[in-house]
Short mmCIF file of C-alpha atoms in Angstrom, two decimals:
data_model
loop_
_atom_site.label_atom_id
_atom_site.label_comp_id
_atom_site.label_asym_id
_atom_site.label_seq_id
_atom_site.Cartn_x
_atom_site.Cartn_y
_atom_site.Cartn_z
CA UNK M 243 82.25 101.23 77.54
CA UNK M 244 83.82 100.63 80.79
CA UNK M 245 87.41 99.58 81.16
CA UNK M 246 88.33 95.90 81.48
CA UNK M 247 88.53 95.15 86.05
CA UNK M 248 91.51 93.02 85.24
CA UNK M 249 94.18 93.01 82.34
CA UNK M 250 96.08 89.76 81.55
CA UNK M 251 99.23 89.86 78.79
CA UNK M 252 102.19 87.59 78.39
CA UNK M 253 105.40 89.30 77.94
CA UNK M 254 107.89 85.53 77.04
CA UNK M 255 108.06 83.32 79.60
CA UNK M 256 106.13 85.98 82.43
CA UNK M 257 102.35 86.20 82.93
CA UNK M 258 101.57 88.92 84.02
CA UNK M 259 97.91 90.03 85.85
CA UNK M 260 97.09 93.70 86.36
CA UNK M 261 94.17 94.64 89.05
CA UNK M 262 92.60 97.63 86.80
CA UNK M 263 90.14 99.90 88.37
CA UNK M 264 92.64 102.49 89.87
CA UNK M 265 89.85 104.87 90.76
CA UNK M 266 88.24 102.35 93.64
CA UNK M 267 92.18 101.46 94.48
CA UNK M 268 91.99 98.23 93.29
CA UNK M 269 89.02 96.98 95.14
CA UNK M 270 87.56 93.85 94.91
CA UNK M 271 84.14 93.25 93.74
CA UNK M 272 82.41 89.49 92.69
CA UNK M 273 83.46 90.79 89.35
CA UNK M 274 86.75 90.96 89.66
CA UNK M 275 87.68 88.16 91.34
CA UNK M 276 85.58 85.82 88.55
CA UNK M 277 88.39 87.27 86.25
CA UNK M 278 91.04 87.41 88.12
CA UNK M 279 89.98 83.53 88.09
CA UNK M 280 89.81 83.17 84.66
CA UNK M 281 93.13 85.18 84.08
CA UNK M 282 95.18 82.49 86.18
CA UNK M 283 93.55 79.50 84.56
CA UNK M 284 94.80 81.19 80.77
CA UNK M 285 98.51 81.72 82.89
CA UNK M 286 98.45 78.09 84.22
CA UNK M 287 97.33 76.43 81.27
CA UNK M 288 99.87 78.40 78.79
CA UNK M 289 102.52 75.97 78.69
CA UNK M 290 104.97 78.92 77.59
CA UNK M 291 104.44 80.95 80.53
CA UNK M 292 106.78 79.99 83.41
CA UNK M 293 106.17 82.49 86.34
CA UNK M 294 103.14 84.87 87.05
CA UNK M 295 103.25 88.18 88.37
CA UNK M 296 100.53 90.63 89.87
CA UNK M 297 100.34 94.25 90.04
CA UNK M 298 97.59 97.14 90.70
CA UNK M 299 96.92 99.91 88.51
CA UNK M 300 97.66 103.72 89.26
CA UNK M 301 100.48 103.74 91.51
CA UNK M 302 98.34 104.31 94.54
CA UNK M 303 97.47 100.93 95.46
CA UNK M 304 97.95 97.20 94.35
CA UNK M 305 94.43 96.67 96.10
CA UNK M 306 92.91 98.04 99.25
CA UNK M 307 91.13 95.12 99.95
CA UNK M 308 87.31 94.01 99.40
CA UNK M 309 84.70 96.87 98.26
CA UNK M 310 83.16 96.83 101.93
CA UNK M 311 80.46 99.46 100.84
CA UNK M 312 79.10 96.51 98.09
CA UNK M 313 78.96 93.98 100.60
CA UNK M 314 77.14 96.86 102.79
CA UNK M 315 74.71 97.22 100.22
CA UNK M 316 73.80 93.75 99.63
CA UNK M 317 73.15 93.61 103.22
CA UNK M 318 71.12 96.58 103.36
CA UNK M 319 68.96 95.04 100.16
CA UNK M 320 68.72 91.53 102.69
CA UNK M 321 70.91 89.88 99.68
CA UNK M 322 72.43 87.78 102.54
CA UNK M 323 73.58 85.02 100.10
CA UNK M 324 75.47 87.23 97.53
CA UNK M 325 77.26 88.77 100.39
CA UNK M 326 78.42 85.04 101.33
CA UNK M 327 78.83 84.07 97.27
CA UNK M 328 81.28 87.22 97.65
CA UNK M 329 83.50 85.90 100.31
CA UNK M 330 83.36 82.24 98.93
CA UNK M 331 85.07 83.15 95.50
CA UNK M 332 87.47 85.47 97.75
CA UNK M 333 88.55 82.39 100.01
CA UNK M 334 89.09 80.31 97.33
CA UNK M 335 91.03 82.43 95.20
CA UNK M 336 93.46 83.13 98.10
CA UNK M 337 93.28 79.29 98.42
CA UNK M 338 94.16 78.50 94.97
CA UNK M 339 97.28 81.33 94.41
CA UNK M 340 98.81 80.36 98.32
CA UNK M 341 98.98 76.01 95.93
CA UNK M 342 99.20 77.99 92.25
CA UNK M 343 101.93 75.59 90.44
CA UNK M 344 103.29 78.09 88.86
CA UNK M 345 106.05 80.97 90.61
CA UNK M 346 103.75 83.88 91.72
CA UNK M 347 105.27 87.49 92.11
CA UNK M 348 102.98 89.59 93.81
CA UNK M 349 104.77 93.18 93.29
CA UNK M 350 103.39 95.48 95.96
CA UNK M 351 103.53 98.83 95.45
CA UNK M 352 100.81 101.65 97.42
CA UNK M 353 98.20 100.07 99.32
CA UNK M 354 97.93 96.69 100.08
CA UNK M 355 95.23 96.16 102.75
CA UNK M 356 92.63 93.35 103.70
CA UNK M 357 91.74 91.57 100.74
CA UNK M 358 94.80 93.20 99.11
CA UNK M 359 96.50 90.72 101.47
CA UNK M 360 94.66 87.84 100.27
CA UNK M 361 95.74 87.88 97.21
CA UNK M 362 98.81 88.68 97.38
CA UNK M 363 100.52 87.28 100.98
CA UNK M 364 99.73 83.59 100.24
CA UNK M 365 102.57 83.86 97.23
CA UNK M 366 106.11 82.39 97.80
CA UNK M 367 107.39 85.49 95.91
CA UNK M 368 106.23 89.20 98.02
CA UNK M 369 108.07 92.48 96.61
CA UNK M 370 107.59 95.35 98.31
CA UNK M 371 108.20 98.96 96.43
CA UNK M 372 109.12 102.21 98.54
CA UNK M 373 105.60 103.28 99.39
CA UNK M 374 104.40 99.77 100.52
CA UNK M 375 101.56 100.37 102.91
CA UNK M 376 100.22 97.07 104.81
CA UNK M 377 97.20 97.26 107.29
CA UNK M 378 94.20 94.66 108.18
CA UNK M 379 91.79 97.86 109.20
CA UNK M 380 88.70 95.84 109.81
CA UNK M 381 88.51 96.18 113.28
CA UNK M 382 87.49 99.95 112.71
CA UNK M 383 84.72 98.67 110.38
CA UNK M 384 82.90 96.27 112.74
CA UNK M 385 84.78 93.44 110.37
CA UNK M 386 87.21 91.00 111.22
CA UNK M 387 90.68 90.49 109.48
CA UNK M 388 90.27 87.29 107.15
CA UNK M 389 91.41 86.21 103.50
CA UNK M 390 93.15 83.95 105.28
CA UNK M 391 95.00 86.62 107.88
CA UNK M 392 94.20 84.15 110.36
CA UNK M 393 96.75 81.60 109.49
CA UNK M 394 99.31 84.04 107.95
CA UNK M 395 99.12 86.79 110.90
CA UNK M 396 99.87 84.91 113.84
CA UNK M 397 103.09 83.35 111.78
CA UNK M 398 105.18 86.66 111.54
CA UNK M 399 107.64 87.13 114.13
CA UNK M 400 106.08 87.15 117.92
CA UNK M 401 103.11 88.95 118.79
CA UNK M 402 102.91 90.98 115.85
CA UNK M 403 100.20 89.27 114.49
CA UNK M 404 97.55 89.89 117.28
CA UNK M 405 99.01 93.40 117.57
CA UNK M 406 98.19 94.20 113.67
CA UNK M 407 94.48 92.14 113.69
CA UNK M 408 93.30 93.87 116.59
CA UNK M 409 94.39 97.54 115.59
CA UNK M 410 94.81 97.51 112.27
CA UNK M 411 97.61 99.52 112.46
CA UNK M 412 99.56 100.68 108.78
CA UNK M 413 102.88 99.52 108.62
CA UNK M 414 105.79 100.69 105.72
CA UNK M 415 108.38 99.26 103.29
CA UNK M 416 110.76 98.85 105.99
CA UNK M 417 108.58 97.11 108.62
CA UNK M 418 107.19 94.72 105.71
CA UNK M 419 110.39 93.47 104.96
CA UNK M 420 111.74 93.45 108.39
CA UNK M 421 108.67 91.24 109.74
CA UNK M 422 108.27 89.37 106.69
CA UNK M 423 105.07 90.52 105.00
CA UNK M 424 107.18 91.03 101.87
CA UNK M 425 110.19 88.56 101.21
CA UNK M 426 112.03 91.23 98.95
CA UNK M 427 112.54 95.19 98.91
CA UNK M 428 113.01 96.27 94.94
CA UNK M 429 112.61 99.75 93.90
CA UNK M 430 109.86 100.76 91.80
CA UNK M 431 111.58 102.42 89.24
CA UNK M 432 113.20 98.89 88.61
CA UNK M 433 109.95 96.77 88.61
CA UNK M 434 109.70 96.52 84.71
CA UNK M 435 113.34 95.04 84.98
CA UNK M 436 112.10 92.27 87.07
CA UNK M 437 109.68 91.44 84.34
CA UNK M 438 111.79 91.78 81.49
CA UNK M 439 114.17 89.15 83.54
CA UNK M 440 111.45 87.30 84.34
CA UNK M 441 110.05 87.72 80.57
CA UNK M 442 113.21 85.93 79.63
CA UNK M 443 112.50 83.36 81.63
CA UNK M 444 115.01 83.60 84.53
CA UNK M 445 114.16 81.73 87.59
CA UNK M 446 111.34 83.98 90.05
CA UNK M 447 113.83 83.79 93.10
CA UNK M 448 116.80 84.14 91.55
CA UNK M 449 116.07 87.33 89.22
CA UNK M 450 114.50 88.81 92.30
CA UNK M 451 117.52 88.49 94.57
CA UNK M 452 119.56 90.13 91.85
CA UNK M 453 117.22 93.21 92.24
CA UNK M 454 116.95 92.84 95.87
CA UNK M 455 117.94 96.20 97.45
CA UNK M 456 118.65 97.49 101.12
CA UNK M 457 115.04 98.45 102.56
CA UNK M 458 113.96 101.72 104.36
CA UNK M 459 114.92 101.89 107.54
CA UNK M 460 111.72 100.14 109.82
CA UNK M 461 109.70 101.74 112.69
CA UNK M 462 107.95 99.40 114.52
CA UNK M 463 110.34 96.59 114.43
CA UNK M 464 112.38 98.60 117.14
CA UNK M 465 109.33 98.33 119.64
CA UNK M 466 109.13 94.50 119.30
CA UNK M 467 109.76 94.31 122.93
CA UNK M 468 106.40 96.22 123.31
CA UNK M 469 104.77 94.26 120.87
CA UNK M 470 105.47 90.83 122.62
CA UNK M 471 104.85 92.25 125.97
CA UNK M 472 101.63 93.48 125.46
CA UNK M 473 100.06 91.48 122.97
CA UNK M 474 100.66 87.94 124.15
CA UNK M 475 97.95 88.43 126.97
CA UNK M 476 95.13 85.79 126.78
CA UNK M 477 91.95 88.38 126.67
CA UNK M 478 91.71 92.04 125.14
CA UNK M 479 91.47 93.36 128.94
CA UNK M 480 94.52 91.77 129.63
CA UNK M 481 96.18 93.12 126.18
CA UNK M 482 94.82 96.51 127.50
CA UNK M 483 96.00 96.55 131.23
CA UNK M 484 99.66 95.81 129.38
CA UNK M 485 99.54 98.54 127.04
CA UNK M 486 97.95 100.85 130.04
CA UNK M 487 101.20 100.16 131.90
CA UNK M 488 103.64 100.77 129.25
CA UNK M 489 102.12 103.87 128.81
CA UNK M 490 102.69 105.02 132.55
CA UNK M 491 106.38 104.34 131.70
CA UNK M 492 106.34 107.37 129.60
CA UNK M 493 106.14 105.42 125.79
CA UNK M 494 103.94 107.40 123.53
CA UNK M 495 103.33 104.14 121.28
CA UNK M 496 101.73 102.59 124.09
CA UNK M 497 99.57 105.35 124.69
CA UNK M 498 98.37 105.57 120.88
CA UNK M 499 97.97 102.10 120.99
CA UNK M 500 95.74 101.87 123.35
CA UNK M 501 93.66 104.89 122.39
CA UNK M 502 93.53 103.51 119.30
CA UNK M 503 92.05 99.98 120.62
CA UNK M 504 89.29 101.92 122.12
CA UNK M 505 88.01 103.36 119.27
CA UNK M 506 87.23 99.63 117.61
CA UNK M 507 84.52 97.45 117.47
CA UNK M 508 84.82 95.99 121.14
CA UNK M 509 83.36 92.64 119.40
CA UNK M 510 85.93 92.81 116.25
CA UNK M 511 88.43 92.99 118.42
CA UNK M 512 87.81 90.49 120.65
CA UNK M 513 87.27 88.00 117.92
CA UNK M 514 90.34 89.47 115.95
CA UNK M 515 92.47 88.48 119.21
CA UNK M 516 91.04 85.28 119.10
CA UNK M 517 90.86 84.28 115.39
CA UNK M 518 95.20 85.41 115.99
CA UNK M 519 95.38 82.68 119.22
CA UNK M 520 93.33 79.92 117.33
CA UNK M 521 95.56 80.28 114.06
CA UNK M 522 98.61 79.21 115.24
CA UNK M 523 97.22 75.58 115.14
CA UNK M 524 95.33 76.20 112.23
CA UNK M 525 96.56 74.93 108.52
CA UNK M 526 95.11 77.77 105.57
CA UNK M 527 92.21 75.67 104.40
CA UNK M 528 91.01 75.46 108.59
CA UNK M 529 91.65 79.09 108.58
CA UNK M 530 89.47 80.36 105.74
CA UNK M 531 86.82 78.23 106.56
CA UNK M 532 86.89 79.71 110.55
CA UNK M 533 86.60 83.13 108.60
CA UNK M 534 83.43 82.17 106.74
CA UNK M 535 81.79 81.09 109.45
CA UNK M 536 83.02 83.98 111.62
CA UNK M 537 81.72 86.71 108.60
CA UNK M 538 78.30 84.55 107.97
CA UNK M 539 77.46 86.08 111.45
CA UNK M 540 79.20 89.20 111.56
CA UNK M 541 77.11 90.40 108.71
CA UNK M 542 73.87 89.87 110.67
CA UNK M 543 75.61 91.80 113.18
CA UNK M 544 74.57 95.32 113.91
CA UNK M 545 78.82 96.77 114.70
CA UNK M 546 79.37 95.96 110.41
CA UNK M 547 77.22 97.96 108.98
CA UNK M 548 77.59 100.68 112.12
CA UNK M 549 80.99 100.32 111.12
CA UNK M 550 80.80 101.10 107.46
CA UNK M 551 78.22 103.75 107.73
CA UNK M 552 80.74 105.55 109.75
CA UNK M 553 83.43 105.07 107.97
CA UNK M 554 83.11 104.85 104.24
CA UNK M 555 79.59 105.74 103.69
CA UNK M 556 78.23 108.66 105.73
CA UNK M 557 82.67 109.18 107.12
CA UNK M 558 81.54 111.03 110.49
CA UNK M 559 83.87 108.27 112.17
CA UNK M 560 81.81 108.06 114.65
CA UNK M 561 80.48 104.34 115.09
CA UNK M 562 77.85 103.81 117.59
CA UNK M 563 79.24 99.70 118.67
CA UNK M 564 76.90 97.40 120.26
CA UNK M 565 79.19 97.10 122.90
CA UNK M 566 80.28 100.55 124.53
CA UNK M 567 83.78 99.10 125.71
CA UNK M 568 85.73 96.00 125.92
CA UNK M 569 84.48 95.95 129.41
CA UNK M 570 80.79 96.18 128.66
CA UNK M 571 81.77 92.43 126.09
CA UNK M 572 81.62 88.90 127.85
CA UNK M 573 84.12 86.51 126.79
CA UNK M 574 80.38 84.43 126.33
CA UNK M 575 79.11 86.96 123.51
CA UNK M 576 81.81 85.95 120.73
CA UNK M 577 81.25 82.43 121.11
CA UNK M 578 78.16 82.48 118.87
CA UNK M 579 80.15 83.88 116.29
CA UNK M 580 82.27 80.57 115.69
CA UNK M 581 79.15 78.34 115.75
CA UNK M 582 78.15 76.15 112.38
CA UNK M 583 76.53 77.70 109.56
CA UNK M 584 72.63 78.08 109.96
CA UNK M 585 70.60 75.63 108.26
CA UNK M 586 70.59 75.71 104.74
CA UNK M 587 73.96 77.77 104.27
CA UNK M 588 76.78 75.57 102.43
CA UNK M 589 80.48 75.52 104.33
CA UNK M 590 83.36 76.57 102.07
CA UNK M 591 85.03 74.13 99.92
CA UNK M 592 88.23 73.93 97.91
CA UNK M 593 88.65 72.87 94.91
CA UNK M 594 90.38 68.99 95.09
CA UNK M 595 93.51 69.30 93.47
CA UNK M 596 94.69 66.77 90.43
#
């Protein structure tokens, strides 16, 4: 018999949700996210339980995101419509926890990429452990960032929204904090003490800022001038004639950077860059609902499943992209990617709240 995907207990006046399958790193499948549904509507109806708090299982990871090679499969099998049942339960679950009426802690500790995010960034309450690792890799996969990463990207500090969407670059415990991506820095080893105050019914914030400790040291937050410099520029070829002139001026990071730009989907990344300029006008509902739209196409699109062939299924890392360069990509080509649904397909909705 197969272990339970998600584990719900109630420890006093704390809720608390555990993402359970350790050995995918906390992936989410259709699965999981149906009871991860049903495990905040026992929390939110249980009068007795006053904040909620979500972890992953393992250590490794509190979730790497959506199981990519699934939704590769369905596609593969032409199940077109599970693929887009997938991301319409993912969407509204981020949705529903970024209005849950209850405190959410989200305590993020390992991994915590692409749908990872989702379910985690849209909380008022983010707690970052020491090996906190944040990225929105789906540039590298033909994907785009979503789960909402449109509307909460392009709100941390500057440029460093477009700059993390279009490379999908890993940031650490110290960056997280220093950018905002977590709103706390507490220690592991004191994460059950955070629950046992919360357990006793303390208020989220306030037994959170008791255990609020100095974070690591950050990395990238030193080249925000970079950052804003390069990544403000209106089109990818602009982005990349910045970054090309950094790097004459001797900084490695530029040079990486723009390596490292090269190697993604010419077409995720040009619709990454502008999914990051559209969502600073965007509210989250607007947001997810660009995303589905934006994904219905992108997985008819060849640079997906190129993408996850080469990087999770056959790993040569060696994607063959529709387009050879940015250069090679009209600004013309993306715009088919934000049109309607096709006939027949059904828009994302939100539930209408009491």
């Amino acid at each position: 018999m197969s272990d339970p995907v998600i584990l719900t207990e109630q420890q006093g006046a704390c809720g608390i949700i555990t993402l359970n399958r350790p050995k995918a790193l906390n992936a989410l499948d259709t699965e999981t996210i149906l009871v991860f549904n049903q495990a905040l509507d026992t929390l939110e109806r249980e009068s007795g339980v006053k904040t909620v708090v979500v972890r992953g299982a393992g250590g490794k990871a509190f979730c790497a995101g959506g199981d990519m090679k699934f939704i590769y499969e369905l596609g593969k099998a032409g199940r077109h419509a599970e693929q887009l049942d997938f991301f319409r339960l993912e969407y509204q679950l981020n949705h529903r926890i970024a209005r849950f009426p209850k405190p959410y802690v989200s305590l993020l500790e390992g991994i915590v990429m692409g749908g990872g995010a989702g379910i985690s960034l849209h909380a008022p309450h983010r707690v970052a452990g020491e090996n906190f690792l944040f990225a929105m890799p789906e540039t590298a996969i033909g994907f785009i960032p979503d789960v909402g990463a449109t509307y909460f990207l392009p709100r941390l500090p500057g440029k460093l929204g477009a700059y993390l969407a279009m490379t999908g670059a890993r940031l650490g415990c110290g960056d997280g904090v220093a950018f905002g991506l977590a709103t706390a820095f507490i220690p592991v080893a004191q994460h059950e003490a955070l629950i046992a105050k919360l357990a006793a019914g303390e208020e989220a914030g306030a037994a959170i800022a008791i255990l609020n400790a100095p974070a690591p040291e950050p990395e990238l937050f030193k080249l925000k001038h970079f950052v804003d410099g390069c990544f403000g520029a209106p089109t990818v070829a602009d982005v990349l004639e910045e970054i090309d002139e950094a790097g004459y001026g001797g900084l490695m990071f530029a040079m990486n950077t723009y390596d490292l730009i090269r190697t993604r989907s010419p077409l995720s990344v040009t619709i990454a860059l502008k999914l990051a300029q559209m969502g600073q006008k965007l509210d989250l509902e607007e947001a997810l609902r660009t995303e589905f739209r934006v994904v219905s196409h992108i997985l008819r699109s060849a640079d997906f499943y190129e993408g996850v062939r080469a990087v999770l299924v056959d790993k040569d890392h060696k994607p063959n992209w529709s387009y050879k360069d940015i250069e090679a990509l009209k600004p013309a080509d993306v715009e088919p990617y934000f049109a309607a649904l096709p006939e027949g397909e059904a828009d994302l909705t939100f539930a209408v709240e009491a």
